[in-house]
GROMACS .gro file of C-alpha atoms in nm:
model
  327
    1MET     CA    1   0.204   1.360   6.731
    2THR     CA    2   0.070   1.698   6.630
    3THR     CA    3  -0.073   1.612   6.289
    4SER     CA    4  -0.334   1.354   6.200
    5LEU     CA    5  -0.241   1.136   5.906
    6GLN     CA    6  -0.591   1.071   5.778
    7SER     CA    7  -0.486   1.078   5.413
    8SER     CA    8  -0.654   0.898   5.126
    9THR     CA    9  -0.385   0.633   5.150
   10ALA     CA   10  -0.445   0.547   5.515
   11PRO     CA   11  -0.511   0.183   5.604
   12ALA     CA   12  -0.867   0.085   5.526
   13THR     CA   13  -1.101   0.060   5.823
   14THR     CA   14  -1.420  -0.015   5.632
   15HIS     CA   15  -1.638  -0.304   5.738
   16GLY     CA   16  -1.570  -0.618   5.535
   17THR     CA   17  -1.196  -0.554   5.506
   18PRO     CA   18  -0.996  -0.829   5.678
   19PRO     CA   19  -0.835  -0.659   5.980
   20ALA     CA   20  -0.502  -0.827   5.902
   21GLU     CA   21  -0.478  -0.616   5.585
   22ARG     CA   22  -0.407  -0.319   5.813
   23LEU     CA   23  -0.097  -0.492   5.950
   24VAL     CA   24   0.248  -0.546   5.798
   25LEU     CA   25   0.424  -0.868   5.889
   26GLY     CA   26   0.794  -0.798   5.938
   27ALA     CA   27   1.018  -1.089   5.837
   28MET     CA   28   1.341  -0.944   5.978
   29MET     CA   29   1.448  -1.242   6.189
   30PHE     CA   30   1.305  -1.518   5.970
   31GLY     CA   31   1.583  -1.754   5.872
   32THR     CA   32   1.816  -1.651   6.156
   33ALA     CA   33   1.672  -1.611   6.509
   34VAL     CA   34   1.338  -1.754   6.395
   35ASP     CA   35   1.376  -2.102   6.248
   36GLU     CA   36   1.219  -2.210   5.921
   37ALA     CA   37   0.934  -2.415   6.065
   38THR     CA   38   0.823  -2.133   6.295
   39SER     CA   39   0.863  -1.874   6.018
   40PHE     CA   40   0.648  -2.080   5.782
   41ALA     CA   41   0.383  -2.123   6.053
   42VAL     CA   42   0.365  -1.747   6.117
   43LEU     CA   43   0.355  -1.669   5.744
   44ASP     CA   44   0.081  -1.926   5.683
   45ARG     CA   45  -0.127  -1.793   5.970
   46PHE     CA   46  -0.085  -1.437   5.845
   47VAL     CA   47  -0.213  -1.523   5.497
   48ASP     CA   48  -0.497  -1.733   5.638
   49ALA     CA   49  -0.603  -1.434   5.852
   50GLY     CA   50  -0.626  -1.215   5.541
   51GLY     CA   51  -0.289  -1.043   5.580
   52ARG     CA   52  -0.123  -0.907   5.268
   53TRP     CA   53   0.187  -0.695   5.333
   54ILE     CA   54   0.514  -0.875   5.417
   55ASP     CA   55   0.825  -0.664   5.471
   56THR     CA   56   1.189  -0.768   5.454
   57ALA     CA   57   1.530  -0.627   5.351
   58ASP     CA   58   1.842  -0.753   5.179
   59CYS     CA   59   2.044  -0.697   5.497
   60TYR     CA   60   1.822  -0.911   5.724
   61ALA     CA   61   1.965  -1.031   5.945
   62PHE     CA   62   2.340  -0.979   5.907
   63TRP     CA   63   2.396  -0.920   6.280
   64ALA     CA   64   2.241  -1.258   6.365
   65SER     CA   65   2.407  -1.462   6.090
   66GLU     CA   66   2.726  -1.667   6.110
   67SER     CA   67   2.869  -1.495   5.802
   68GLY     CA   68   2.804  -1.139   5.915
   69TYR     CA   69   2.606  -1.076   5.596
   70GLY     CA   70   2.232  -1.069   5.532
   71GLY     CA   71   1.995  -1.227   5.285
   72GLN     CA   72   1.857  -1.501   5.508
   73SER     CA   73   1.509  -1.346   5.540
   74GLU     CA   74   1.467  -1.302   5.165
   75GLU     CA   75   1.595  -1.655   5.102
   76LEU     CA   76   1.347  -1.801   5.350
   77LEU     CA   77   1.061  -1.609   5.189
   78GLY     CA   78   1.173  -1.742   4.852
   79ARG     CA   79   1.154  -2.098   4.986
   80TRP     CA   80   0.812  -2.028   5.135
   81PHE     CA   81   0.682  -1.898   4.802
   82ALA     CA   82   0.819  -2.206   4.627
   83ALA     CA   83   0.651  -2.434   4.882
   84ARG     CA   84   0.317  -2.251   4.859
   85PRO     CA   85   0.222  -2.227   4.488
   86GLY     CA   86   0.003  -1.925   4.425
   87VAL     CA   87   0.075  -1.749   4.754
   88ARG     CA   88   0.295  -1.484   4.590
   89ASP     CA   89  -0.015  -1.358   4.408
   90ARG     CA   90  -0.203  -1.330   4.737
   91ILE     CA   91   0.044  -1.107   4.918
   92LEU     CA   92   0.212  -0.770   4.870
   93LEU     CA   93   0.589  -0.788   4.905
   94SER     CA   94   0.814  -0.513   5.037
   95THR     CA   95   1.193  -0.514   5.057
   96LYS     CA   96   1.463  -0.260   5.139
   97PHE     CA   97   1.819  -0.193   5.023
   98GLY     CA   98   2.112   0.023   5.127
   99ALA     CA   99   2.212  -0.118   5.468
  100GLU     CA  100   2.377  -0.451   5.379
  101PRO     CA  101   2.745  -0.462   5.483
  102ARG     CA  102   3.009  -0.480   5.214
  103ASP     CA  103   3.259  -0.554   5.491
  104ALA     CA  104   3.104  -0.740   5.783
  105SER     CA  105   3.369  -0.604   6.019
  106ASP     CA  106   3.301  -0.240   5.932
  107TRP     CA  107   2.929  -0.165   5.952
  108PRO     CA  108   2.775   0.091   5.906
  109ALA     CA  109   3.066   0.260   5.731
  110SER     CA  110   3.088  -0.013   5.469
  111ARG     CA  111   2.719  -0.049   5.387
  112THR     CA  112   2.608  -0.078   5.026
  113GLY     CA  113   2.439   0.261   5.016
  114LEU     CA  114   2.200   0.424   4.772
  115SER     CA  115   2.396   0.503   4.457
  116ALA     CA  116   2.230   0.414   4.126
  117ALA     CA  117   2.469   0.123   4.070
  118ALA     CA  118   2.424  -0.010   4.423
  119ILE     CA  119   2.044   0.009   4.403
  120ARG     CA  120   2.034  -0.190   4.080
  121GLU     CA  121   2.281  -0.446   4.215
  122GLN     CA  122   2.089  -0.488   4.539
  123ILE     CA  123   1.740  -0.520   4.393
  124THR     CA  124   1.869  -0.778   4.147
  125GLY     CA  125   2.001  -0.986   4.436
  126SER     CA  126   1.678  -0.943   4.630
  127LEU     CA  127   1.463  -1.064   4.342
  128ARG     CA  128   1.686  -1.367   4.298
  129ARG     CA  129   1.666  -1.460   4.666
  130LEU     CA  130   1.290  -1.399   4.678
  131GLY     CA  131   1.228  -1.598   4.361
  132THR     CA  132   1.012  -1.327   4.205
  133ASP     CA  133   1.041  -1.081   3.918
  134HIS     CA  134   0.907  -0.779   4.106
  135VAL     CA  135   0.824  -0.637   4.447
  136ASP     CA  136   0.521  -0.431   4.536
  137LEU     CA  137   0.725  -0.177   4.731
  138ALA     CA  138   1.100  -0.103   4.727
  139TRP     CA  139   1.265   0.111   4.994
  140GLY     CA  140   1.583   0.304   5.047
  141HIS     CA  141   1.667   0.161   5.388
  142MET     CA  142   1.880   0.430   5.550
  143GLU     CA  143   2.007   0.759   5.418
  144ASP     CA  144   2.334   0.778   5.227
  145ARG     CA  145   2.482   1.128   5.226
  146SER     CA  146   2.772   1.019   5.007
  147VAL     CA  147   2.525   1.017   4.717
  148PRO     CA  148   2.304   1.306   4.598
  149VAL     CA  149   1.948   1.228   4.697
  150GLU     CA  150   1.848   1.313   4.340
  151GLU     CA  151   2.054   1.017   4.215
  152THR     CA  152   1.877   0.790   4.459
  153ALA     CA  153   1.539   0.928   4.352
  154ASP     CA  154   1.614   0.869   3.983
  155ALA     CA  155   1.742   0.516   4.043
  156CYS     CA  156   1.438   0.421   4.249
  157ALA     CA  157   1.200   0.577   3.996
  158ALA     CA  158   1.365   0.361   3.730
  159LEU     CA  159   1.266   0.051   3.928
  160VAL     CA  160   0.903   0.151   3.881
  161SER     CA  161   0.936   0.236   3.512
  162ASP     CA  162   1.114  -0.095   3.455
  163GLY     CA  163   0.836  -0.291   3.629
  164VAL     CA  164   1.067  -0.411   3.906
  165ALA     CA  165   0.875  -0.227   4.180
  166ALA     CA  166   0.516  -0.103   4.192
  167ARG     CA  167   0.595   0.175   4.442
  168ILE     CA  168   0.897   0.325   4.616
  169GLY     CA  169   0.953   0.454   4.967
  170LEU     CA  170   1.218   0.581   5.207
  171SER     CA  171   1.296   0.450   5.554
  172ASN     CA  172   1.493   0.628   5.825
  173HIS     CA  173   1.539   0.949   5.627
  174PRO     CA  174   1.499   1.308   5.751
  175ALA     CA  175   1.203   1.501   5.618
  176TRP     CA  176   1.409   1.748   5.418
  177ARG     CA  177   1.575   1.474   5.213
  178VAL     CA  178   1.242   1.304   5.149
  179GLU     CA  179   1.095   1.630   5.025
  180ARG     CA  180   1.400   1.716   4.812
  181ALA     CA  181   1.383   1.373   4.649
  182ARG     CA  182   1.010   1.410   4.585
  183GLN     CA  183   1.046   1.759   4.436
  184HIS     CA  184   1.317   1.632   4.204
  185ALA     CA  185   1.109   1.334   4.088
  186VAL     CA  186   0.801   1.548   4.025
  187ALA     CA  187   1.009   1.799   3.826
  188GLN     CA  188   1.150   1.514   3.617
  189GLY     CA  189   0.808   1.361   3.564
  190VAL     CA  190   0.906   1.030   3.724
  191GLU     CA  191   0.768   0.825   4.012
  192PRO     CA  192   0.824   0.999   4.349
  193PHE     CA  193   0.868   0.833   4.685
  194SER     CA  194   0.522   0.791   4.833
  195VAL     CA  195   0.570   0.587   5.153
  196LEU     CA  196   0.769   0.640   5.475
  197GLN     CA  197   0.888   0.370   5.716
  198HIS     CA  198   1.007   0.480   6.061
  199ALA     CA  199   0.998   0.370   6.423
  200TYR     CA  200   0.690   0.491   6.606
  201SER     CA  201   0.474   0.402   6.904
  202TYR     CA  202   0.239   0.554   7.159
  203LEU     CA  203   0.520   0.631   7.402
  204GLN     CA  204   0.758   0.900   7.280
  205PRO     CA  205   1.136   0.901   7.336
  206ARG     CA  206   1.314   1.181   7.516
  207PRO     CA  207   1.401   1.458   7.267
  208GLY     CA  208   1.742   1.420   7.109
  209THR     CA  209   1.787   1.053   7.192
  210LEU     CA  210   1.891   0.800   6.929
  211THR     CA  211   1.640   0.526   6.860
  212GLY     CA  212   1.809   0.209   6.740
  213ASN     CA  213   2.081   0.232   6.473
  214HIS     CA  214   1.925   0.514   6.275
  215ARG     CA  215   1.987   0.881   6.341
  216PHE     CA  216   1.656   0.970   6.176
  217GLY     CA  217   1.471   0.653   6.265
  218TRP     CA  218   1.194   0.804   6.477
  219LEU     CA  219   0.880   0.941   6.311
  220GLY     CA  220   0.892   1.299   6.432
  221ASP     CA  221   0.659   1.593   6.374
  222GLU     CA  222   0.837   1.711   6.057
  223LEU     CA  223   0.779   1.374   5.892
  224THR     CA  224   0.417   1.346   6.007
  225ASP     CA  225   0.348   1.698   5.883
  226LEU     CA  226   0.508   1.616   5.548
  227ALA     CA  227   0.309   1.294   5.519
  228ALA     CA  228  -0.017   1.473   5.594
  229VAL     CA  229   0.047   1.753   5.345
  230GLU     CA  230   0.176   1.528   5.067
  231GLY     CA  231  -0.062   1.235   5.125
  232LEU     CA  232   0.216   0.985   5.195
  233ASP     CA  233   0.158   0.643   5.347
  234VAL     CA  234   0.332   0.587   5.680
  235TRP     CA  235   0.448   0.253   5.820
  236ALA     CA  236   0.559   0.223   6.183
  237TYR     CA  237   0.814  -0.037   6.289
  238THR     CA  238   0.867  -0.148   6.651
  239PRO     CA  239   0.521  -0.016   6.749
  240LEU     CA  240   0.502  -0.255   7.046
  241LEU     CA  241   0.850  -0.170   7.178
  242SER     CA  242   0.952  -0.535   7.134
  243GLY     CA  243   0.674  -0.652   7.367
  244ALA     CA  244   0.749  -0.412   7.652
  245TYR     CA  245   0.389  -0.287   7.682
  246ASP     CA  246   0.257  -0.624   7.799
  247ASN     CA  247   0.551  -0.846   7.893
  248PRO     CA  248   0.672  -0.779   8.250
  249ALA     CA  249   1.003  -0.944   8.162
  250LYS     CA  250   1.073  -0.672   7.905
  251PRO     CA  251   1.119  -0.329   8.061
  252ILE     CA  252   1.021  -0.014   7.875
  253PRO     CA  253   1.340   0.102   7.695
  254GLU     CA  254   1.536   0.364   7.886
  255ILE     CA  255   1.488   0.634   7.621
  256PHE     CA  256   1.115   0.632   7.704
  257ASP     CA  257   1.174   0.669   8.080
  258HIS     CA  258   1.039   1.016   8.157
  259PRO     CA  259   0.728   1.168   8.322
  260GLY     CA  260   0.540   1.191   7.994
  261SER     CA  261   0.556   0.815   7.957
  262THR     CA  262   0.417   0.766   8.307
  263GLN     CA  263   0.115   0.978   8.215
  264ARG     CA  264   0.069   0.806   7.880
  265LEU     CA  265   0.085   0.460   8.033
  266ALA     CA  266  -0.179   0.556   8.288
  267VAL     CA  267  -0.421   0.665   8.014
  268LEU     CA  268  -0.330   0.362   7.805
  269ASP     CA  269  -0.421   0.138   8.099
  270GLU     CA  270  -0.755   0.317   8.138
  271VAL     CA  271  -0.845   0.277   7.770
  272ALA     CA  272  -0.731  -0.085   7.762
  273ALA     CA  273  -0.955  -0.164   8.060
  274GLU     CA  274  -1.251   0.011   7.898
  275VAL     CA  275  -1.226  -0.180   7.570
  276GLY     CA  276  -1.113  -0.511   7.719
  277ALA     CA  277  -0.782  -0.530   7.531
  278SER     CA  278  -0.414  -0.537   7.614
  279ARG     CA  279  -0.195  -0.227   7.612
  280GLY     CA  280  -0.025  -0.340   7.291
  281GLN     CA  281  -0.355  -0.403   7.115
  282VAL     CA  282  -0.473  -0.052   7.203
  283VAL     CA  283  -0.146   0.091   7.067
  284LEU     CA  284  -0.200  -0.090   6.736
  285ALA     CA  285  -0.562   0.028   6.720
  286TRP     CA  286  -0.452   0.385   6.796
  287LEU     CA  287  -0.196   0.378   6.514
  288VAL     CA  288  -0.456   0.251   6.266
  289ALA     CA  289  -0.696   0.523   6.380
  290ARG     CA  290  -0.422   0.779   6.312
  291GLY     CA  291  -0.376   0.648   5.958
  292ILE     CA  292  -0.046   0.472   6.031
  293ARG     CA  293   0.014   0.113   5.924
  294PRO     CA  294   0.179  -0.083   6.209
  295MET     CA  295   0.445  -0.345   6.146
  296LEU     CA  296   0.471  -0.661   6.355
  297GLY     CA  297   0.806  -0.832   6.397
  298GLY     CA  298   0.661  -1.113   6.605
  299SER     CA  299   0.819  -1.455   6.606
  300LYS     CA  300   0.526  -1.662   6.737
  301VAL     CA  301   0.181  -1.741   6.606
  302HIS     CA  302   0.010  -1.623   6.925
  303GLN     CA  303   0.181  -1.283   6.892
  304LEU     CA  304   0.042  -1.253   6.541
  305ASP     CA  305  -0.307  -1.351   6.657
  306ALA     CA  306  -0.299  -1.085   6.929
  307ALA     CA  307  -0.181  -0.822   6.681
  308VAL     CA  308  -0.458  -0.906   6.435
  309GLU     CA  309  -0.708  -0.859   6.718
  310GLY     CA  310  -0.546  -0.523   6.792
  311VAL     CA  311  -0.575  -0.384   6.439
  312ALA     CA  312  -0.934  -0.513   6.428
  313LEU     CA  313  -1.019  -0.298   6.730
  314GLU     CA  314  -1.182   0.024   6.612
  315LEU     CA  315  -1.147   0.278   6.891
  316PRO     CA  316  -1.425   0.535   6.936
  317SER     CA  317  -1.305   0.884   6.843
  318ALA     CA  318  -1.343   0.994   7.205
  319LEU     CA  319  -1.089   0.734   7.318
  320VAL     CA  320  -0.848   0.826   7.037
  321SER     CA  321  -0.873   1.189   7.148
  322ARG     CA  322  -0.812   1.091   7.511
  323LEU     CA  323  -0.497   0.907   7.410
  324ASP     CA  324  -0.384   1.198   7.191
  325GLU     CA  325  -0.436   1.463   7.456
  326VAL     CA  326  -0.166   1.331   7.687
  327ARG     CA  327   0.156   1.526   7.643
   0.00000   0.00000   0.00000
């Protein structure tokens, strides 16, 4: 990363703030690969630790469901809210729209997309499944070039003016479309997108490689520069590379297999030994130090506990610089 994201909206690192507030709990596999009892246990532990942000999407997790359609994660969260009176007021809820299949046999071509009509239809379904009348953050999940980005910007701004969402963000979008949407919203005097959600970690993929299912999924320099200049919040999904930093049974993904990664892992090992933490915990601490809010998609309570310890770790600036200097 070439630009520090130390904006006014960066995760708080002041003493007295529960470290878990710096972490987002991703609920992607809750209700499908992660059963209800385990999901409830992780959610309960997260709230007890002082965590606030929970992230989901209307399409989670269509690829793991028997029907081929999503909604299971939101439905599980709705049941959890119903079983825990008052907990909805203690957390901040984030959901995404635009990637749910309309035809389960033809994804991604048949996804719902980001037209004004589709956005309103999708958020209505999300609120029903979640059992709430609003979300604290609503996201366009993946770009939709069949629709002018200005239409998407207007439709999302309307969610804020209608009280359906407190803030709006974009996930897996290129920087130029984010900026075009923001310029349009500002010119119209409506709520602009103010948060980005992309894949990011300490290791960097080989240039030009596709990360996951999203052409613009990786948080590159153009997006970090934009976020720094515009004061946007940045959330990073898959920061732990699905456990590959610390689990010998999970190899580092092939797109990260290059000499730069070898050098970065060596420095990461040095820093981890110095501070007495795991590789993954240092990665989380490094992201927080850079002003990026990491997202955990863990499926076990002990994974959550380890992540909370990671975001609680405040790295000295000298160690952050040592990690940054590796190219």
